[in-house]
Amino acid sequence: MSIFNFVALFGGLAFFLFGMNLLSGSLEKMAGGKLEKLLRRVTDNPFKGLIVGAVITIAIQSSSATTVMLVGFVNSGIMQLSQTVSVIFGADIGTTLTAWILSLTGLDNGGGTDIIIGMLQPKNFSMIFALVGVILLMVAHRQRSKDIGTMMLGFAILMTGMTMMSDSMSPLADLPQFADMMAHFRNPLLGVLVGTLITGVIQSSAASIGILQGLSMTGQITLGMSIPIIMGANIGTCMTAVLSCIGVNRKAKRVAAVHVSIKVVGTILWLIVFYGLDMFFHFTFMDIKATTFSIAMFHTIFNVVNTLILFWFQKLFVRLAYKVFSDSPDDRELFLDERLMVTPAIALAEVQNTMIKMVEKARKSLDKSTDMMKDGFEEDTFEWIQKNEKKIDSYEDHIGSYLIKLTTTQHLSEYDKKKASKILQGTGDFERIADHSSYISKSYAEMHDKKIKFSKSARKELSRLSDACHEIYNLACDSYINDDIVKARSIEPLQSVISNMCEAFREDHIDRLASGKCTAEQGFIFSDILNSCERIADHSQNIAAIVLRFSSINLDNRRYMHDIKLRKTPETEKLYEDYYSKYLR
């Protein structure tokens, strides 16, 4: 065996890993939105999680990628640890498909006489995949067609790499030293160790299983040698999940702990039970020459049996993870995880979820500040509003920077670009509404410090205004979250009523100042509160414009604002009259 065989071996491994990465990446792009929806369906039903984990891993051809996604979801607070365990079991089953695909390299077409079997050999059909993939990449205009082309090209590169590795190792069959070396792998512990180390280094159990399948084609590998290596490969694949936990919170680290513990416990059980039975019954198949198919078969049996046994002890694995990574007061909340960016559709969906959290936080701030307009100042409420406003600021910064990085570093579909733009525009208006809620609370804090009180008539006006602000913001939230065009259209009439309310209340307050019922200092604070309420209504209207702009109507903000002001409809006129009767009469 010459140096060129080693060059071909590592070159084939490079092709294999690159092809796997290309295949996995293109499959993730094609199925991104569907994958996110699938993960959304993972509830406390473990059987559903098992199926979802298997389906996702089959779809993206990588159990490591599935586990890394779970780490990101738990880190972002999207999923609970208990929900991920069954998905991990499902991923272990789904990943076995790769070994079956790689086993096609072991097909023998009878010296070229069987055309059907010959076409199933990777060295033959991978070239067809490569040709079609390149044509799609060069000719297709639709991004989905290009993704399909990338997927086919990635698969062809993967299988070419597998063929290169198999061919490079064929001279080993004639080396007695190789046979002597492989004999040492009859020791189960040594085989597990080697399988773990190789897989941990290349971070792909599919690649290490592929190498083992390539070695089996030399005829020098028995099942007794390959079985412990397969066990070790299942432990080594945890390395990707472990590395993905760098810089995440303890909740996310528990996902990796569950993943590692499942693999280690499963391997220990197999070592004890399988080799214990072998001592008494002396399994004769252990000396049979391993083939690509028998390796794929044992890989499947190993993972399926592990799942059948360990699936019922999910709570124990969760408890173990909590023991390893206990709760800490220093854990910090992370809104979004950059690991999700490898699947842009899922990353964008989680940005939307984080945006909804921001919207709800802003709603709570507005509720508490408008309560002050009715019930007066409360120190605890004021402190809560100020802290919440800072959190909302951090949400806006985090969402904005995350979206910019996502849109500039990843390929997004036209729909996802539109969605990203909607979120980016909406964050500013929601953050400003929270700011004005904070301003209202500060106005009441100033009144409390200066021992100032509004007159009875002023308090009644502010009570009505608080109800109107509460309603318009709820309409804005519901229309934005649910893309509700009907509610979005109802916001402008209410905004006009609130504007008229503020104008009328200013005039009433001037009359109270003139009659001596109120002081100038009260007037300044009253005017500040009216300004904040008016701005809350304006930003709510901006949100309605965003919803309509990104709906099927596809209007831009300026055109919408211009048209809605100049062209009244019977519907908007009726809404205006209803709101006017409700709040001004």
Coordinates of C-alpha atoms in Angstrom, one line a residue:
M1 CA 0.0 0.0 0.0
S2 CA 1.6 3.2 -1.2
I3 CA 1.4 6.8 0.0
F4 CA -1.0 7.5 -2.8
N5 CA -3.5 5.2 -1.2
F6 CA -3.4 7.2 2.0
V7 CA -3.8 10.4 -0.1
A8 CA -6.8 8.8 -1.8
L9 CA -8.2 7.7 1.5
F10 CA -8.1 11.2 3.1
G11 CA -9.1 12.8 -0.1
G12 CA -12.1 10.5 -0.2
L13 CA -12.9 11.4 3.4
A14 CA -12.7 15.1 2.5
F15 CA -15.1 14.5 -0.4
F16 CA -17.4 12.5 1.8
L17 CA -17.6 15.2 4.5
F18 CA -18.0 18.0 2.0
G19 CA -20.7 16.1 0.2
M20 CA -22.5 15.3 3.5
N21 CA -22.4 19.0 4.4
L22 CA -23.6 20.1 1.0
L23 CA -26.4 17.5 1.0
S24 CA -27.5 18.4 4.6
G25 CA -27.4 22.1 4.0
S26 CA -29.5 22.0 0.8
L27 CA -32.0 19.6 2.4
E28 CA -32.3 22.0 5.4
K29 CA -33.1 24.9 3.0
M30 CA -35.7 23.0 1.1
A31 CA -37.4 21.7 4.3
G32 CA -36.7 24.6 6.7
G33 CA -40.2 25.9 7.2
K34 CA -41.6 22.3 7.5
L35 CA -38.9 21.3 10.0
E36 CA -39.9 24.2 12.2
K37 CA -43.6 23.2 12.0
L38 CA -42.7 19.6 12.8
L39 CA -40.7 20.7 15.9
R40 CA -43.6 22.9 17.0
R41 CA -45.8 19.7 17.1
V42 CA -43.4 18.2 19.7
T43 CA -45.4 18.3 22.9
D44 CA -45.3 16.1 25.9
N45 CA -46.3 13.2 23.7
P46 CA -43.0 11.2 23.5
F47 CA -44.1 9.0 20.6
K48 CA -44.7 12.1 18.5
G49 CA -41.3 13.4 19.4
L50 CA -39.8 10.1 18.4
I51 CA -41.4 10.2 15.0
V52 CA -40.5 13.9 14.5
G53 CA -36.8 13.2 15.4
A54 CA -36.6 10.4 12.9
V55 CA -38.3 12.3 10.1
I56 CA -36.1 15.4 10.6
T57 CA -32.9 13.4 10.7
I58 CA -33.9 11.5 7.6
A59 CA -34.8 14.8 5.9
I60 CA -31.4 16.5 6.7
Q61 CA -29.3 13.3 6.9
S62 CA -27.6 14.4 10.1
S63 CA -28.4 13.4 13.7
S64 CA -25.7 15.8 14.9
A65 CA -27.5 18.7 13.1
T66 CA -30.8 17.7 14.7
T67 CA -29.2 17.7 18.2
V68 CA -27.5 21.0 17.5
M69 CA -30.9 22.4 16.6
L70 CA -32.4 21.1 19.8
V71 CA -29.5 22.8 21.8
G72 CA -30.4 26.1 20.0
F73 CA -34.1 25.7 20.7
V74 CA -33.6 25.0 24.4
N75 CA -31.0 27.8 24.7
S76 CA -33.6 30.2 23.1
G77 CA -36.3 29.0 25.5
I78 CA -38.3 27.5 22.6
M79 CA -38.4 24.0 23.9
Q80 CA -38.1 22.3 27.2
L81 CA -35.5 19.7 28.0
S82 CA -38.2 17.0 28.5
Q83 CA -39.5 17.6 25.0
T84 CA -36.1 17.0 23.4
V85 CA -35.3 13.5 24.8
S86 CA -37.8 11.7 22.5
V87 CA -36.5 13.7 19.5
I88 CA -33.0 12.6 20.3
F89 CA -34.1 8.9 20.3
G90 CA -35.8 9.5 17.0
A91 CA -32.7 11.1 15.5
D92 CA -30.7 8.0 16.5
I93 CA -33.1 5.9 14.4
G94 CA -33.2 8.3 11.5
T95 CA -29.5 8.4 11.2
T96 CA -29.3 4.7 10.3
L97 CA -30.6 5.4 6.8
T98 CA -27.3 6.9 5.9
A99 CA -25.5 3.6 6.5
W100 CA -28.0 1.8 4.3
I101 CA -27.4 4.2 1.5
L102 CA -23.6 3.8 1.9
S103 CA -24.0 0.0 1.8
L104 CA -24.8 0.3 -1.9
T105 CA -21.1 0.5 -2.4
G106 CA -20.9 -3.2 -1.6
L107 CA -23.2 -4.3 -4.4
D108 CA -21.8 -6.8 -6.9
N109 CA -23.2 -6.6 -10.4
G110 CA -21.8 -10.0 -11.4
G111 CA -19.0 -8.7 -13.5
G112 CA -21.1 -6.1 -15.2
T113 CA -23.8 -8.5 -16.5
D114 CA -26.6 -7.2 -14.3
I115 CA -27.5 -3.7 -15.5
I116 CA -30.0 -3.0 -12.7
I117 CA -27.6 -3.8 -9.9
G118 CA -24.8 -2.0 -11.8
M119 CA -26.9 1.2 -11.9
L120 CA -27.4 1.0 -8.1
Q121 CA -23.7 1.2 -7.6
P122 CA -22.6 4.6 -6.4
K123 CA -19.8 4.9 -8.9
N124 CA -22.4 4.7 -11.7
F125 CA -25.5 6.5 -10.5
S126 CA -23.6 9.3 -8.6
M127 CA -22.3 10.5 -11.9
I128 CA -25.9 10.9 -13.2
F129 CA -26.8 12.8 -10.0
A130 CA -23.8 15.1 -10.5
L131 CA -24.7 15.8 -14.1
V132 CA -28.3 16.6 -13.3
G133 CA -27.3 18.7 -10.3
V134 CA -24.8 20.8 -12.3
I135 CA -27.3 21.4 -15.1
L136 CA -29.9 22.6 -12.5
L137 CA -27.4 24.9 -10.9
M138 CA -26.4 26.4 -14.2
V139 CA -29.8 26.6 -15.9
A140 CA -32.5 26.8 -13.3
H141 CA -33.8 30.3 -12.2
R142 CA -35.9 29.3 -9.2
Q143 CA -34.0 29.0 -6.0
R144 CA -35.8 25.7 -5.1
S145 CA -34.6 24.1 -8.3
K146 CA -31.1 25.3 -7.5
D147 CA -31.4 23.8 -4.0
I148 CA -32.4 20.5 -5.6
G149 CA -29.4 20.7 -7.9
T150 CA -27.1 21.4 -4.9
M151 CA -28.7 18.4 -3.0
M152 CA -28.0 16.0 -6.0
L153 CA -24.5 17.3 -6.4
G154 CA -23.8 16.9 -2.7
F155 CA -25.1 13.3 -2.8
A156 CA -22.9 12.6 -5.8
I157 CA -19.8 14.0 -4.1
L158 CA -20.6 12.1 -0.9
M159 CA -20.9 8.8 -2.8
T160 CA -17.8 9.5 -4.8
G161 CA -15.9 10.1 -1.6
M162 CA -17.2 6.8 -0.3
T163 CA -16.0 5.0 -3.5
M164 CA -12.6 6.7 -3.2
M165 CA -12.2 5.5 0.4
S166 CA -13.2 1.9 -0.6
D167 CA -10.8 1.8 -3.5
S168 CA -7.9 3.2 -1.5
M169 CA -8.3 0.6 1.1
S170 CA -8.5 -2.4 -1.3
P171 CA -4.7 -3.0 -1.1
L172 CA -5.0 -3.7 2.6
A173 CA -6.5 -7.1 1.8
D174 CA -3.1 -8.3 0.8
L175 CA -1.2 -7.0 3.9
P176 CA -0.8 -9.5 6.7
Q177 CA 0.1 -6.7 9.0
F178 CA -3.4 -5.2 8.5
A179 CA -5.0 -8.5 9.4
D180 CA -2.9 -8.7 12.6
M181 CA -3.8 -5.1 13.6
M182 CA -7.5 -5.7 13.0
A183 CA -7.4 -8.8 15.2
H184 CA -6.8 -6.5 18.2
F185 CA -10.3 -5.0 17.7
R186 CA -11.8 -8.3 18.9
N187 CA -11.3 -6.7 22.3
P188 CA -14.6 -4.8 22.7
L189 CA -13.3 -2.0 24.9
L190 CA -10.5 -1.2 22.4
G191 CA -13.0 -1.3 19.5
V192 CA -15.4 1.1 21.3
L193 CA -12.5 3.4 22.1
V194 CA -11.2 3.6 18.5
G195 CA -14.8 4.1 17.2
T196 CA -15.3 6.9 19.7
L197 CA -12.0 8.7 18.9
I198 CA -12.4 8.5 15.1
T199 CA -16.0 9.7 15.1
G200 CA -15.1 12.4 17.7
V201 CA -12.3 13.8 15.5
I202 CA -14.3 13.8 12.2
Q203 CA -17.6 14.7 14.0
S204 CA -19.6 12.4 11.8
S205 CA -20.8 8.9 12.7
A206 CA -21.9 8.5 9.1
A207 CA -18.3 9.1 8.0
S208 CA -16.8 6.6 10.5
I209 CA -19.4 4.0 9.6
G210 CA -18.6 4.7 6.0
I211 CA -14.9 4.1 6.6
L212 CA -15.7 0.9 8.4
Q213 CA -17.9 -0.2 5.5
G214 CA -15.0 0.6 3.1
L215 CA -12.6 -1.5 5.3
S216 CA -15.1 -4.4 5.2
M217 CA -14.7 -4.6 1.4
T218 CA -11.1 -5.8 2.0
G219 CA -12.5 -9.0 3.4
Q220 CA -10.3 -8.7 6.5
I221 CA -13.0 -7.4 8.9
T222 CA -15.3 -9.7 10.8
L223 CA -18.5 -8.8 12.6
G224 CA -16.7 -9.4 15.9
M225 CA -14.3 -6.6 15.0
S226 CA -16.9 -4.2 13.5
I227 CA -19.6 -4.4 16.3
P228 CA -17.6 -2.5 19.1
I229 CA -16.4 0.1 16.6
I230 CA -20.0 0.8 15.6
M231 CA -20.9 1.2 19.3
G232 CA -18.0 3.6 19.8
A233 CA -19.1 5.6 16.7
N234 CA -22.4 6.2 18.4
I235 CA -20.7 7.7 21.4
G236 CA -18.3 9.8 19.2
T237 CA -21.1 11.4 17.3
C238 CA -22.0 13.3 20.6
M239 CA -18.9 15.5 20.1
T240 CA -20.8 17.9 17.8
A241 CA -23.5 18.4 20.3
V242 CA -20.9 18.9 23.1
L243 CA -19.0 21.5 21.1
S244 CA -22.3 23.3 20.2
C245 CA -22.8 23.9 24.0
I246 CA -19.9 26.3 24.3
G247 CA -21.3 29.7 25.3
V248 CA -24.9 28.5 25.9
N249 CA -26.8 28.4 29.1
R250 CA -27.2 25.4 31.4
K251 CA -30.6 24.5 30.0
A252 CA -29.0 23.9 26.6
K253 CA -26.0 22.1 28.0
R254 CA -28.5 19.6 29.5
V255 CA -29.5 18.6 26.0
A256 CA -25.9 17.5 25.2
A257 CA -25.8 15.7 28.6
V258 CA -28.9 13.8 27.7
H259 CA -27.5 12.9 24.3
V260 CA -24.2 11.7 25.7
S261 CA -25.8 9.7 28.6
I262 CA -28.2 7.9 26.2
K263 CA -25.3 6.8 24.0
V264 CA -23.0 5.8 26.9
V265 CA -25.7 3.9 28.8
G266 CA -26.8 2.2 25.6
T267 CA -23.3 1.1 24.8
I268 CA -22.6 -0.1 28.3
L269 CA -25.8 -2.2 28.3
W270 CA -24.8 -3.7 24.9
L271 CA -21.3 -4.5 26.1
I272 CA -22.6 -6.2 29.3
V273 CA -25.6 -8.1 27.7
F274 CA -24.2 -8.9 24.3
Y275 CA -20.8 -10.0 25.3
G276 CA -22.1 -11.7 28.4
L277 CA -24.3 -13.8 26.2
D278 CA -21.4 -14.4 23.9
M279 CA -19.4 -15.9 26.7
F280 CA -22.1 -18.6 27.3
F281 CA -23.5 -19.2 23.8
H282 CA -20.4 -18.4 21.7
F283 CA -22.0 -16.5 18.8
T284 CA -20.7 -18.1 15.6
F285 CA -21.6 -15.2 13.5
M286 CA -18.9 -13.1 15.2
D287 CA -16.3 -14.7 12.9
I288 CA -18.2 -14.1 9.7
K289 CA -16.7 -11.6 7.3
A290 CA -18.4 -8.2 7.7
T291 CA -20.1 -6.6 4.7
T292 CA -21.4 -3.2 4.0
F293 CA -24.9 -4.6 4.5
S294 CA -24.2 -6.4 7.7
I295 CA -22.6 -3.3 9.2
A296 CA -25.7 -1.2 8.2
M297 CA -27.9 -3.9 9.7
F298 CA -26.1 -4.0 13.1
H299 CA -26.0 -0.2 13.2
T300 CA -29.8 -0.2 12.8
I301 CA -30.3 -3.0 15.3
F302 CA -28.1 -1.3 17.8
N303 CA -30.0 2.0 17.7
V304 CA -33.5 0.5 17.5
V305 CA -32.9 -1.8 20.4
N306 CA -31.4 1.0 22.5
T307 CA -34.5 3.1 21.8
L308 CA -36.9 0.3 22.7
I309 CA -35.1 -0.3 26.0
L310 CA -34.1 3.3 27.1
F311 CA -37.1 5.1 25.7
W312 CA -39.1 4.3 28.8
F313 CA -36.5 5.9 31.1
Q314 CA -36.6 9.5 29.7
K315 CA -37.3 11.1 33.1
L316 CA -34.2 9.4 34.5
F317 CA -32.0 10.9 31.7
V318 CA -33.6 14.4 32.4
R319 CA -32.8 14.0 36.1
L320 CA -29.3 13.0 35.4
A321 CA -28.8 16.1 33.1
Y322 CA -30.1 18.3 36.0
K323 CA -27.6 16.6 38.3
V324 CA -24.7 17.4 36.0
F325 CA -25.9 20.9 35.2
S326 CA -27.8 22.2 38.2
D327 CA -29.6 25.5 38.2
S328 CA -27.5 28.6 38.8
P329 CA -28.6 32.2 39.6
D330 CA -26.0 33.4 37.1
D331 CA -27.8 31.8 34.2
R332 CA -28.7 34.6 31.7
E333 CA -31.5 34.7 29.3
L334 CA -30.5 34.4 25.6
F335 CA -33.2 35.4 23.2
L336 CA -31.9 33.9 20.0
D337 CA -29.1 31.4 19.1
E338 CA -26.9 31.9 16.1
R339 CA -26.7 28.1 15.7
L340 CA -30.2 28.3 14.3
M341 CA -28.9 30.4 11.3
V342 CA -27.8 27.3 9.5
T343 CA -31.5 26.7 8.9
P344 CA -32.7 30.2 8.0
A345 CA -36.4 29.4 7.9
I346 CA -36.3 28.0 11.5
A347 CA -34.1 30.9 12.7
L348 CA -36.6 33.4 11.3
A349 CA -39.5 31.6 12.9
E350 CA -37.7 31.9 16.3
V351 CA -37.1 35.6 15.6
Q352 CA -40.8 35.9 15.2
N353 CA -41.4 34.1 18.5
T354 CA -38.9 36.4 20.2
M355 CA -40.7 39.4 18.6
I356 CA -44.0 38.2 20.1
K357 CA -42.4 38.1 23.6
M358 CA -41.3 41.7 23.1
V359 CA -44.9 42.6 22.0
E360 CA -46.3 41.0 25.1
K361 CA -43.8 42.8 27.3
A362 CA -44.7 46.1 25.8
R363 CA -48.4 45.3 26.3
K364 CA -47.8 44.7 30.0
S365 CA -45.9 48.0 30.3
L366 CA -48.8 49.8 28.7
D367 CA -51.4 48.1 30.9
K368 CA -49.5 49.1 34.1
S369 CA -48.9 52.7 33.0
T370 CA -52.6 53.2 31.9
D371 CA -53.6 51.7 35.3
M372 CA -51.8 54.6 36.8
M373 CA -54.0 57.0 34.8
K374 CA -56.9 55.5 36.6
D375 CA -55.6 54.4 40.0
G376 CA -52.7 56.7 40.6
F377 CA -48.9 56.1 41.3
E378 CA -47.5 52.9 42.7
E379 CA -43.8 52.6 43.5
D380 CA -43.5 48.9 42.8
T381 CA -45.4 49.3 39.5
F382 CA -43.2 52.2 38.5
E383 CA -40.0 50.2 39.2
W384 CA -41.3 47.2 37.2
I385 CA -42.2 49.4 34.2
Q386 CA -38.7 50.9 34.1
K387 CA -37.0 47.5 34.3
N388 CA -39.3 46.1 31.7
E389 CA -38.6 49.0 29.4
K390 CA -34.8 48.2 29.6
K391 CA -35.6 44.6 28.7
I392 CA -37.6 45.7 25.7
D393 CA -34.7 47.9 24.6
S394 CA -32.4 44.8 24.7
Y395 CA -35.0 42.8 22.8
E396 CA -35.0 45.4 20.0
D397 CA -31.2 45.5 19.9
H398 CA -30.9 41.8 19.9
I399 CA -33.6 41.2 17.3
G400 CA -32.2 43.9 15.0
S401 CA -28.6 42.7 15.1
Y402 CA -29.7 39.1 14.7
L403 CA -31.9 39.8 11.7
I404 CA -29.2 41.9 10.0
K405 CA -26.7 39.0 10.4
L406 CA -29.2 36.5 9.3
T407 CA -30.2 38.4 6.1
T408 CA -26.6 39.2 5.2
T409 CA -25.0 35.8 5.8
Q410 CA -27.7 33.4 4.8
H411 CA -29.9 32.9 1.7
L412 CA -33.5 33.6 2.4
S413 CA -36.5 33.0 0.2
E414 CA -38.6 36.0 -1.0
Y415 CA -41.2 35.2 1.6
D416 CA -38.7 35.0 4.4
K417 CA -37.1 38.3 3.3
K418 CA -40.6 39.9 3.4
K419 CA -41.1 38.4 6.9
A420 CA -37.7 39.6 8.1
S421 CA -38.5 43.2 6.9
K422 CA -41.9 43.1 8.6
I423 CA -40.3 42.1 11.9
L424 CA -37.5 44.7 11.6
Q425 CA -39.9 47.5 10.9
G426 CA -42.3 46.4 13.7
T427 CA -39.7 46.3 16.5
G428 CA -39.1 50.1 16.3
D429 CA -42.8 51.0 16.8
F430 CA -43.3 48.5 19.6
E431 CA -40.2 49.7 21.4
R432 CA -41.4 53.3 21.1
I433 CA -44.8 52.4 22.5
A434 CA -43.0 50.9 25.5
D435 CA -40.9 54.1 25.8
H436 CA -44.1 56.2 26.0
S437 CA -45.6 53.9 28.5
S438 CA -42.5 54.5 30.6
Y439 CA -42.9 58.3 30.1
I440 CA -46.4 58.1 31.4
S441 CA -45.2 56.3 34.5
K442 CA -42.5 58.9 35.0
S443 CA -45.1 61.7 34.8
Y444 CA -47.0 60.1 37.6
A445 CA -43.8 59.5 39.6
E446 CA -43.1 63.3 39.2
M447 CA -46.6 64.0 40.5
H448 CA -46.0 61.7 43.5
D449 CA -42.7 63.3 44.4
K450 CA -44.2 66.8 44.1
K451 CA -47.4 65.8 45.8
I452 CA -49.5 67.0 42.9
K453 CA -53.0 65.7 42.0
F454 CA -55.2 66.2 39.0
S455 CA -58.7 67.5 39.4
K456 CA -61.7 65.1 39.2
S457 CA -62.6 66.1 35.7
A458 CA -58.9 65.6 34.5
R459 CA -58.8 62.2 36.1
K460 CA -62.0 61.2 34.3
E461 CA -60.6 62.3 30.9
L462 CA -57.4 60.4 31.5
S463 CA -59.4 57.3 32.5
R464 CA -61.2 57.4 29.2
L465 CA -58.0 58.0 27.3
S466 CA -56.3 55.1 29.0
D467 CA -59.1 52.8 27.8
A468 CA -58.7 54.0 24.3
C469 CA -54.9 53.5 24.3
H470 CA -55.4 50.1 25.7
E471 CA -57.8 49.2 22.9
I472 CA -55.8 50.6 20.1
Y473 CA -52.6 48.8 21.2
N474 CA -54.5 45.5 21.6
L475 CA -55.8 45.9 18.1
A476 CA -52.2 46.6 16.9
C477 CA -50.9 43.5 18.7
D478 CA -53.5 41.2 17.4
S479 CA -53.3 42.5 13.8
Y480 CA -49.5 42.2 13.8
I481 CA -49.3 38.7 15.4
N482 CA -52.1 37.2 13.4
D483 CA -51.8 39.2 10.2
D484 CA -55.4 40.3 10.8
I485 CA -56.2 42.8 8.1
V486 CA -59.7 43.6 9.5
K487 CA -58.3 44.7 12.8
A488 CA -55.5 46.6 11.1
R489 CA -58.1 48.6 9.1
S490 CA -60.0 49.5 12.3
I491 CA -57.0 51.2 13.9
E492 CA -56.9 54.4 11.9
P493 CA -60.5 55.5 12.9
L494 CA -59.6 54.9 16.6
Q495 CA -56.3 56.8 16.1
S496 CA -58.3 59.8 14.8
V497 CA -60.6 59.6 17.8
I498 CA -57.7 59.5 20.2
S499 CA -56.1 62.5 18.4
N500 CA -59.4 64.4 18.8
M501 CA -59.6 63.3 22.4
C502 CA -56.2 64.7 23.2
E503 CA -57.0 68.0 21.4
A504 CA -60.3 68.3 23.3
F505 CA -58.7 67.5 26.6
R506 CA -56.0 70.1 26.1
E507 CA -58.7 72.7 25.5
D508 CA -60.6 71.6 28.6
H509 CA -57.4 71.8 30.7
I510 CA -56.8 75.3 29.4
D511 CA -60.3 76.2 30.7
R512 CA -59.5 74.7 34.1
L513 CA -56.2 76.7 34.2
A514 CA -58.1 79.8 33.4
S515 CA -60.7 79.2 36.2
G516 CA -58.0 78.3 38.7
K517 CA -59.0 74.7 39.1
C518 CA -55.6 73.6 37.9
T519 CA -52.0 75.0 38.2
A520 CA -49.5 75.5 35.4
E521 CA -47.3 72.7 36.8
Q522 CA -50.2 70.3 36.6
G523 CA -50.8 71.5 33.0
F524 CA -47.3 70.6 31.9
I525 CA -47.5 67.1 33.3
F526 CA -51.0 66.7 31.9
S527 CA -49.8 67.8 28.5
D528 CA -46.9 65.3 28.6
I529 CA -49.3 62.4 29.3
L530 CA -51.5 63.5 26.4
N531 CA -48.5 63.6 24.1
S532 CA -47.4 60.1 25.1
C533 CA -51.0 58.8 24.6
E534 CA -51.1 60.4 21.2
R535 CA -47.8 59.0 20.2
I536 CA -48.9 55.5 21.3
A537 CA -51.9 55.8 19.0
D538 CA -49.6 57.0 16.1
H539 CA -47.2 54.1 16.5
S540 CA -50.2 51.7 16.7
Q541 CA -51.3 53.1 13.4
N542 CA -47.8 52.6 12.0
I543 CA -48.0 48.9 13.0
A544 CA -51.4 48.7 11.1
A545 CA -49.7 50.1 8.0
I546 CA -46.9 47.5 8.3
V547 CA -49.5 44.7 8.5
L548 CA -51.3 46.0 5.5
R549 CA -48.2 46.6 3.6
F550 CA -46.9 43.0 4.0
S551 CA -50.4 41.5 3.4
S552 CA -51.7 40.5 0.0
I553 CA -52.6 44.2 -0.4
N554 CA -48.9 45.0 -0.7
L555 CA -49.1 48.7 -0.1
D556 CA -46.2 50.7 1.1
N557 CA -46.5 52.8 4.3
R558 CA -46.6 56.2 2.7
R559 CA -49.2 55.3 0.2
Y560 CA -51.3 53.6 2.9
M561 CA -51.1 56.6 5.2
H562 CA -51.9 59.0 2.4
D563 CA -54.8 57.0 1.1
I564 CA -56.4 56.3 4.4
K565 CA -56.4 59.9 5.4
L566 CA -57.8 61.3 2.2
R567 CA -60.2 58.5 1.1
K568 CA -62.7 57.6 3.8
T569 CA -65.0 54.6 3.3
P570 CA -68.4 53.9 4.8
E571 CA -66.7 51.2 6.9
T572 CA -64.1 53.5 8.4
E573 CA -66.7 56.3 8.9
K574 CA -68.9 53.9 10.8
L575 CA -66.0 52.8 13.0
Y576 CA -65.1 56.4 13.7
E577 CA -68.6 57.1 14.8
D578 CA -68.6 54.1 17.1
Y579 CA -65.3 55.0 18.7
Y580 CA -66.3 58.6 19.0
S581 CA -69.5 57.6 20.8
K582 CA -67.6 55.3 23.0
Y583 CA -64.9 57.7 24.1
L584 CA -65.8 61.3 23.4
R585 CA -69.5 61.6 24.0

